[in-house]
Short mmCIF file of C-alpha atoms and ligand atoms in Angstrom, two decimals:
data_model
loop_
_atom_site.label_atom_id
_atom_site.label_comp_id
_atom_site.label_asym_id
_atom_site.label_seq_id
_atom_site.Cartn_x
_atom_site.Cartn_y
_atom_site.Cartn_z
CA MET M 1 3.74 -10.33 -13.23
CA LYS M 2 3.41 -7.55 -15.85
CA ILE M 3 2.96 -4.30 -13.91
CA ALA M 4 2.44 -0.84 -15.45
CA PHE M 5 3.92 1.91 -13.24
CA ILE M 6 2.83 5.53 -13.78
CA GLY M 7 4.65 8.37 -11.96
CA LEU M 8 8.37 7.70 -11.42
CA GLY M 9 9.24 10.68 -9.23
CA ASN M 10 11.04 10.79 -5.88
CA MET M 11 8.83 8.02 -4.52
CA GLY M 12 7.68 6.14 -7.63
CA GLY M 13 11.21 5.72 -9.01
CA GLY M 14 12.37 3.68 -6.02
CA MET M 15 9.09 1.76 -5.79
CA ALA M 16 9.23 0.70 -9.46
CA ALA M 17 12.86 -0.41 -8.96
CA ASN M 18 11.78 -2.62 -6.04
CA LEU M 19 9.10 -4.28 -8.19
CA VAL M 20 11.84 -5.11 -10.73
CA LYS M 21 14.02 -6.53 -7.92
CA ALA M 22 11.07 -8.72 -6.85
CA GLY M 23 11.06 -10.25 -10.36
CA HIS M 24 8.18 -8.33 -11.95
CA GLU M 25 8.19 -7.02 -15.52
CA VAL M 26 7.68 -3.28 -14.98
CA ARG M 27 6.24 -1.18 -17.84
CA ALA M 28 6.96 2.39 -16.78
CA PHE M 29 5.74 5.84 -17.79
CA ASP M 30 6.38 9.40 -16.57
CA LEU M 31 6.15 12.80 -18.25
CA SER M 32 9.80 13.43 -17.31
CA GLU M 33 12.53 12.10 -19.61
CA ALA M 34 15.01 12.06 -16.70
CA ALA M 35 12.64 9.88 -14.64
CA LEU M 36 12.23 7.49 -17.59
CA ALA M 37 16.02 7.23 -18.01
CA ALA M 38 16.43 6.40 -14.30
CA ALA M 39 13.68 3.78 -14.57
CA ARG M 40 15.44 2.12 -17.53
CA GLU M 41 18.64 2.10 -15.48
CA ALA M 42 16.70 0.25 -12.74
CA GLY M 43 15.51 -2.41 -15.20
CA CYS M 44 12.05 -1.11 -16.17
CA SER M 45 10.93 -0.98 -19.79
CA THR M 46 9.61 2.50 -20.63
CA TYR M 47 6.88 3.65 -23.02
CA PRO M 48 6.02 6.95 -24.73
CA THR M 49 2.54 7.06 -23.15
CA ALA M 50 0.79 5.66 -20.08
CA LYS M 51 -1.71 3.98 -22.42
CA GLU M 52 1.05 1.93 -24.00
CA ALA M 53 2.56 1.07 -20.60
CA CYS M 54 -0.87 -0.30 -19.58
CA GLN M 55 -1.17 -2.60 -22.61
CA GLY M 56 -1.25 -6.22 -21.41
CA ALA M 57 -0.55 -5.24 -17.78
CA GLU M 58 -2.02 -7.46 -15.07
CA ALA M 59 -1.64 -4.64 -12.54
CA VAL M 60 -1.27 -0.85 -12.70
CA VAL M 61 0.47 1.13 -9.93
CA SER M 62 0.37 4.94 -9.87
CA MET M 63 2.36 7.38 -7.71
CA LEU M 64 1.26 10.87 -8.81
CA PRO M 65 1.23 14.38 -7.31
CA ASN M 66 -2.49 15.03 -6.71
CA GLY M 67 -6.10 13.96 -7.18
CA ALA M 68 -6.76 15.92 -10.38
CA ILE M 69 -3.81 14.22 -12.10
CA VAL M 70 -4.81 10.79 -10.75
CA LYS M 71 -8.33 11.27 -12.13
CA SER M 72 -7.12 12.40 -15.54
CA VAL M 73 -4.60 9.54 -15.83
CA TYR M 74 -7.19 6.88 -14.90
CA TRP M 75 -9.95 8.40 -17.10
CA ASN M 76 -7.77 8.94 -20.18
CA GLU M 77 -4.89 6.48 -19.97
CA VAL M 78 -5.86 3.47 -17.87
CA ILE M 79 -9.58 2.75 -18.36
CA GLY M 80 -10.01 0.93 -21.67
CA HIS M 81 -6.23 0.49 -22.08
CA ALA M 82 -5.28 -1.81 -19.19
CA PRO M 83 -6.90 -5.23 -19.76
CA GLU M 84 -10.29 -5.64 -18.10
CA GLY M 85 -9.90 -7.44 -14.76
CA ALA M 86 -6.49 -5.87 -14.03
CA ILE M 87 -5.89 -4.81 -10.42
CA LEU M 88 -5.28 -1.06 -10.07
CA LEU M 89 -3.32 0.44 -7.15
CA ASP M 90 -3.11 4.18 -6.59
CA CYS M 91 -0.38 4.92 -4.04
CA SER M 92 -0.54 8.75 -4.38
CA THR M 93 -1.75 10.87 -1.46
CA ILE M 94 -5.04 12.39 -2.65
CA ASP M 95 -8.40 13.44 -1.18
CA VAL M 96 -10.75 10.76 0.08
CA ALA M 97 -13.64 11.79 -2.21
CA THR M 98 -11.54 11.56 -5.40
CA ALA M 99 -10.08 8.21 -4.30
CA ARG M 100 -13.62 6.85 -3.80
CA GLU M 101 -14.81 8.27 -7.14
CA VAL M 102 -11.90 6.80 -9.12
CA ILE M 103 -12.38 3.38 -7.50
CA SER M 104 -16.11 3.40 -8.19
CA VAL M 105 -15.68 4.42 -11.86
CA THR M 106 -12.88 1.91 -12.55
CA GLN M 107 -14.98 -0.84 -10.92
CA ALA M 108 -17.85 0.04 -13.25
CA HIS M 109 -15.43 -0.58 -16.13
CA GLY M 110 -14.56 -4.07 -14.86
CA TYR M 111 -11.39 -3.39 -12.83
CA GLN M 112 -10.62 -3.96 -9.17
CA MET M 113 -8.88 -1.07 -7.44
CA VAL M 114 -7.41 -0.03 -4.09
CA ASP M 115 -6.21 3.30 -2.71
CA ALA M 116 -2.86 2.55 -1.07
CA PRO M 117 -1.12 5.72 0.14
CA VAL M 118 2.18 5.33 1.94
CA SER M 119 3.93 6.41 5.09
CA GLY M 120 7.71 6.73 4.84
CA GLY M 121 9.73 9.07 2.66
CA ILE M 122 12.08 8.75 -0.26
CA ALA M 123 14.56 6.54 1.65
CA ALA M 124 11.77 4.09 2.55
CA ALA M 125 10.57 4.08 -1.08
CA ALA M 126 14.09 3.25 -2.27
CA GLY M 127 14.71 0.73 0.52
CA GLY M 128 11.37 -1.08 0.12
CA THR M 129 10.33 -0.28 3.71
CA LEU M 130 7.16 1.78 3.14
CA THR M 131 3.97 1.28 5.16
CA PHE M 132 0.90 0.99 2.93
CA MET M 133 -2.59 1.81 4.25
CA VAL M 134 -5.06 0.24 1.89
CA GLY M 135 -8.72 0.92 1.13
CA GLY M 136 -10.84 -1.43 -0.98
CA SER M 137 -12.79 -4.69 -1.00
CA ASP M 138 -11.35 -7.82 0.64
CA GLU M 139 -10.84 -9.34 -2.80
CA ALA M 140 -9.03 -6.27 -4.20
CA PHE M 141 -6.87 -6.10 -1.06
CA ALA M 142 -5.91 -9.77 -1.39
CA ARG M 143 -4.74 -9.16 -4.98
CA ALA M 144 -2.93 -5.90 -4.14
CA GLN M 145 -1.19 -7.20 -1.00
CA PRO M 146 1.67 -9.19 -2.60
CA ILE M 147 2.44 -6.35 -5.03
CA LEU M 148 2.60 -3.81 -2.20
CA ALA M 149 4.61 -6.20 0.00
CA ALA M 150 7.40 -6.07 -2.60
CA MET M 151 7.69 -2.32 -1.93
CA GLY M 152 7.07 -2.09 1.81
CA LYS M 153 7.51 -3.49 5.29
CA ALA M 154 3.82 -3.27 6.28
CA VAL M 155 0.60 -3.52 4.26
CA ILE M 156 -2.52 -2.81 6.33
CA HIS M 157 -6.13 -3.11 5.17
CA ALA M 158 -7.87 0.05 6.43
CA GLY M 159 -11.36 -0.94 5.22
CA ALA M 160 -13.49 0.09 2.26
CA ALA M 161 -12.46 2.25 -0.72
CA GLY M 162 -10.95 5.57 0.34
CA ASN M 163 -10.10 4.40 3.87
CA GLY M 164 -6.39 4.23 3.01
CA GLN M 165 -6.47 7.97 2.29
CA ALA M 166 -8.55 8.55 5.43
CA ALA M 167 -5.89 6.79 7.53
CA LYS M 168 -3.10 8.72 5.83
CA ILE M 169 -4.55 12.19 6.48
CA CYS M 170 -5.61 11.40 10.06
CA ASN M 171 -2.08 10.12 10.73
CA ASN M 172 -0.38 13.13 9.16
CA MET M 173 -2.66 15.62 10.93
CA LEU M 174 -1.63 13.99 14.22
CA LEU M 175 2.03 14.09 13.16
CA ALA M 176 1.82 17.83 12.36
CA ILE M 177 0.21 18.54 15.72
CA HIS M 178 2.77 16.61 17.78
CA MET M 179 5.69 18.01 15.77
CA ILE M 180 4.55 21.57 16.50
CA GLY M 181 3.98 20.67 20.16
CA THR M 182 7.45 19.11 20.39
CA CYS M 183 9.03 22.22 18.81
CA GLU M 184 7.16 24.52 21.20
CA ALA M 185 8.25 22.47 24.20
CA PHE M 186 11.94 22.57 23.18
CA ALA M 187 11.78 26.30 22.43
CA MET M 188 10.11 27.04 25.77
CA ALA M 189 12.59 24.80 27.66
CA ASP M 190 15.40 26.83 26.10
CA LYS M 191 13.83 30.14 27.15
CA LEU M 192 13.42 28.77 30.69
CA GLY M 193 17.14 27.92 30.82
CA LEU M 194 16.68 24.16 30.43
CA ASP M 195 19.30 22.42 28.25
CA ALA M 196 17.78 20.68 25.17
CA GLN M 197 19.59 17.36 25.81
CA THR M 198 18.47 17.36 29.46
CA PHE M 199 14.87 18.11 28.47
CA TYR M 200 15.07 15.28 25.89
CA ASP M 201 16.47 12.86 28.49
CA ILE M 202 13.56 13.66 30.81
CA SER M 203 10.65 14.04 28.38
CA SER M 204 11.61 11.05 26.20
CA VAL M 205 10.97 8.79 29.23
CA SER M 206 8.07 10.84 30.60
CA SER M 207 4.49 11.43 29.47
CA GLY M 208 5.48 14.02 26.84
CA GLN M 209 7.24 11.32 24.79
CA CYS M 210 6.09 11.08 21.18
CA TRP M 211 7.46 10.07 17.74
CA SER M 212 8.40 13.68 16.86
CA MET M 213 10.64 13.72 19.93
CA THR M 214 12.25 10.29 20.02
CA SER M 215 12.35 9.33 16.32
CA TYR M 216 12.47 12.71 14.55
CA CYS M 217 13.81 15.19 17.09
CA PRO M 218 13.65 18.75 15.67
CA VAL M 219 16.73 19.89 17.67
CA PRO M 220 20.16 19.28 16.06
CA GLY M 221 22.48 16.99 18.01
CA VAL M 222 19.72 15.63 20.25
CA GLY M 223 18.19 12.13 19.87
CA PRO M 224 18.74 10.03 16.73
CA VAL M 225 20.16 11.53 13.51
CA THR M 226 17.33 13.42 11.80
CA PRO M 227 16.94 16.17 9.13
CA ALA M 228 17.62 18.68 11.96
CA ASP M 229 21.23 17.42 11.87
CA ASN M 230 21.37 18.19 8.15
CA GLY M 231 20.16 21.81 8.20
CA TYR M 232 16.53 20.59 7.90
CA GLN M 233 17.20 19.26 4.38
CA GLY M 234 15.86 15.91 3.11
CA GLY M 235 13.12 14.18 5.07
CA PHE M 236 9.49 15.24 4.63
CA ALA M 237 9.09 18.64 2.96
CA ALA M 238 6.92 21.28 4.67
CA GLY M 239 5.10 21.80 1.35
CA LEU M 240 4.02 18.13 1.33
CA MET M 241 2.91 18.35 4.96
CA LEU M 242 0.84 21.41 4.04
CA LYS M 243 -0.72 19.47 1.13
CA ASP M 244 -1.72 16.64 3.52
CA LEU M 245 -3.12 19.11 6.10
CA LYS M 246 -5.25 20.78 3.42
CA LEU M 247 -6.59 17.36 2.40
CA ALA M 248 -7.26 16.62 6.09
CA MET M 249 -9.17 19.91 6.58
CA GLU M 250 -11.26 19.27 3.44
CA ALA M 251 -12.11 15.78 4.65
CA ALA M 252 -12.92 17.05 8.16
CA ALA M 253 -15.25 19.71 6.75
CA GLY M 254 -16.99 17.13 4.56
CA ALA M 255 -17.42 14.73 7.49
CA GLY M 256 -18.36 17.36 10.10
CA ALA M 257 -15.32 16.44 12.26
CA LYS M 258 -14.10 19.02 14.80
CA VAL M 259 -10.34 19.52 14.24
CA GLU M 260 -9.34 22.74 16.00
CA LEU M 261 -5.70 21.76 16.53
CA GLY M 262 -5.53 20.34 13.00
CA GLU M 263 -6.78 23.67 11.63
CA HIS M 264 -4.22 25.55 13.71
CA ALA M 265 -1.45 23.22 12.47
CA ARG M 266 -2.57 23.88 8.88
CA ALA M 267 -2.35 27.65 9.41
CA LEU M 268 1.12 27.37 10.98
CA TYR M 269 2.41 25.12 8.16
CA GLU M 270 0.85 27.43 5.55
CA ALA M 271 2.85 30.34 7.00
CA PHE M 272 6.03 28.24 7.31
CA ALA M 273 5.82 26.62 3.85
CA ALA M 274 5.61 30.05 2.16
CA GLY M 275 9.33 30.41 1.41
CA ASN M 276 10.28 27.07 3.06
CA ALA M 277 8.28 24.55 1.02
CA ALA M 278 11.30 22.31 0.43
CA THR M 279 12.54 22.51 4.05
CA ASP M 280 11.89 19.49 6.27
CA PHE M 281 8.69 19.95 8.27
CA SER M 282 10.61 19.81 11.58
CA GLY M 283 12.28 23.10 10.52
CA ILE M 284 9.15 24.84 11.82
CA ILE M 285 11.08 25.01 15.12
CA ARG M 286 13.06 27.87 13.55
CA THR M 287 9.92 30.04 13.67
CA LEU M 288 9.57 29.67 17.46
P1 NAD I 1 7.29 13.81 -7.44
O1 NAD I 1 6.81 15.14 -7.87
O2 NAD I 1 8.75 13.58 -7.19
O3 NAD I 1 6.81 12.70 -8.50
C1 NAD I 1 5.61 12.74 -9.21
C2 NAD I 1 5.90 12.24 -10.62
O4 NAD I 1 4.68 12.18 -11.35
C3 NAD I 1 6.85 13.17 -11.39
O5 NAD I 1 7.96 12.43 -11.86
C4 NAD I 1 5.98 13.70 -12.54
O6 NAD I 1 6.69 13.90 -13.74
C5 NAD I 1 4.97 12.56 -12.67
N1 NAD I 1 3.74 12.95 -13.34
C6 NAD I 1 2.99 14.08 -13.16
N2 NAD I 1 1.91 14.05 -13.98
C7 NAD I 1 1.98 12.90 -14.67
C8 NAD I 1 1.17 12.30 -15.68
N3 NAD I 1 0.05 12.89 -16.10
N4 NAD I 1 1.55 11.10 -16.18
C9 NAD I 1 2.68 10.50 -15.73
N5 NAD I 1 3.50 11.01 -14.81
C10 NAD I 1 3.15 12.19 -14.28
O7 NAD I 1 6.44 13.45 -6.13
P2 NAD I 1 6.76 12.32 -5.04
O8 NAD I 1 7.54 12.91 -3.92
O9 NAD I 1 7.25 11.10 -5.73
O10 NAD I 1 5.28 12.08 -4.46
C11 NAD I 1 4.32 11.30 -5.17
C12 NAD I 1 3.12 11.08 -4.27
O11 NAD I 1 3.54 10.44 -3.07
C13 NAD I 1 2.43 12.38 -3.84
O12 NAD I 1 1.04 12.15 -3.86
C14 NAD I 1 2.96 12.62 -2.43
O13 NAD I 1 2.07 13.37 -1.62
C15 NAD I 1 3.10 11.19 -1.93
N6 NAD I 1 4.09 11.00 -0.85
C16 NAD I 1 5.32 11.57 -0.93
C17 NAD I 1 6.24 11.38 0.11
C18 NAD I 1 7.62 12.00 0.06
O14 NAD I 1 8.32 11.99 1.09
N7 NAD I 1 8.06 12.51 -1.09
C19 NAD I 1 5.89 10.60 1.23
C20 NAD I 1 4.63 10.00 1.26
C21 NAD I 1 3.73 10.22 0.21
#
């Protein structure tokens, strides 16, 4: 299949390479020359503009930083340039309202489109083990599914347009809350004279168990190897967690949802990310 791929950054670079490995002809574009060179190395053909990458493409995949950029790329570079009837897949993490608007406008121009944000970081993008949460019609999902399956281990239909983004921000708000809770529990255990490994051994098989503890433990040397064992480098940057929490708070306000702990988590990550934006989000334990 001829697939245009727009946005070849930390995530998009690996995803485009996996589409090549699955036998697709990938027509790639990014504003960064270094990203284009890496994409060529991975077997993509590259183009001077997104418009040209979209020419003749049966599908367009985008992996871009934010909603404003997604909107501008689809308005100016995709609509009218990708052939009518192409399936469009935006895998960026953006706000629910923009995702719904872009899908509705592209549909009015004769395309089918899904929002398909991902869970899993750069390693999962490179290894083809992302989880995709997909919003869109049954027909659009059926067309998008095999393309996404070439880049991930799970592709889940979350419902109508925008529901992929809704699932993503609800999930990441929950992640932020249980990561902070896990950090507080370890810090308090320490102050009470309880050894971190002993607390882990108890809590990981008790009712306090959660993913932040047993899969992403914020304490170095405890549990599986995590960014904590690497000075809180790599992993999921605090700045990206803050971006997702802001999107979650916007969506909650729009929907009238009560998210007191989510709001508190946003405030704590806002304070932590100032000066630590590139640090893994589990590094928030250092502030306790
Ligand atoms: P990144 O900044 O590494 O990559 C974004 C790429 O988009 C860059 O290469 C940039 O040059 C390119 N770009 C920007 N404007 C463009 C334009 N107008 N046309 C073409 N290319 C353009 O970011 P990333 O880490 O790859 O993240 C991409 C998306 O994935 C974000 O929405 C992010 O929230 C989401 N995400 C990231 C992670 C992660 O761990 N990095 C995990 C899950 C989801």
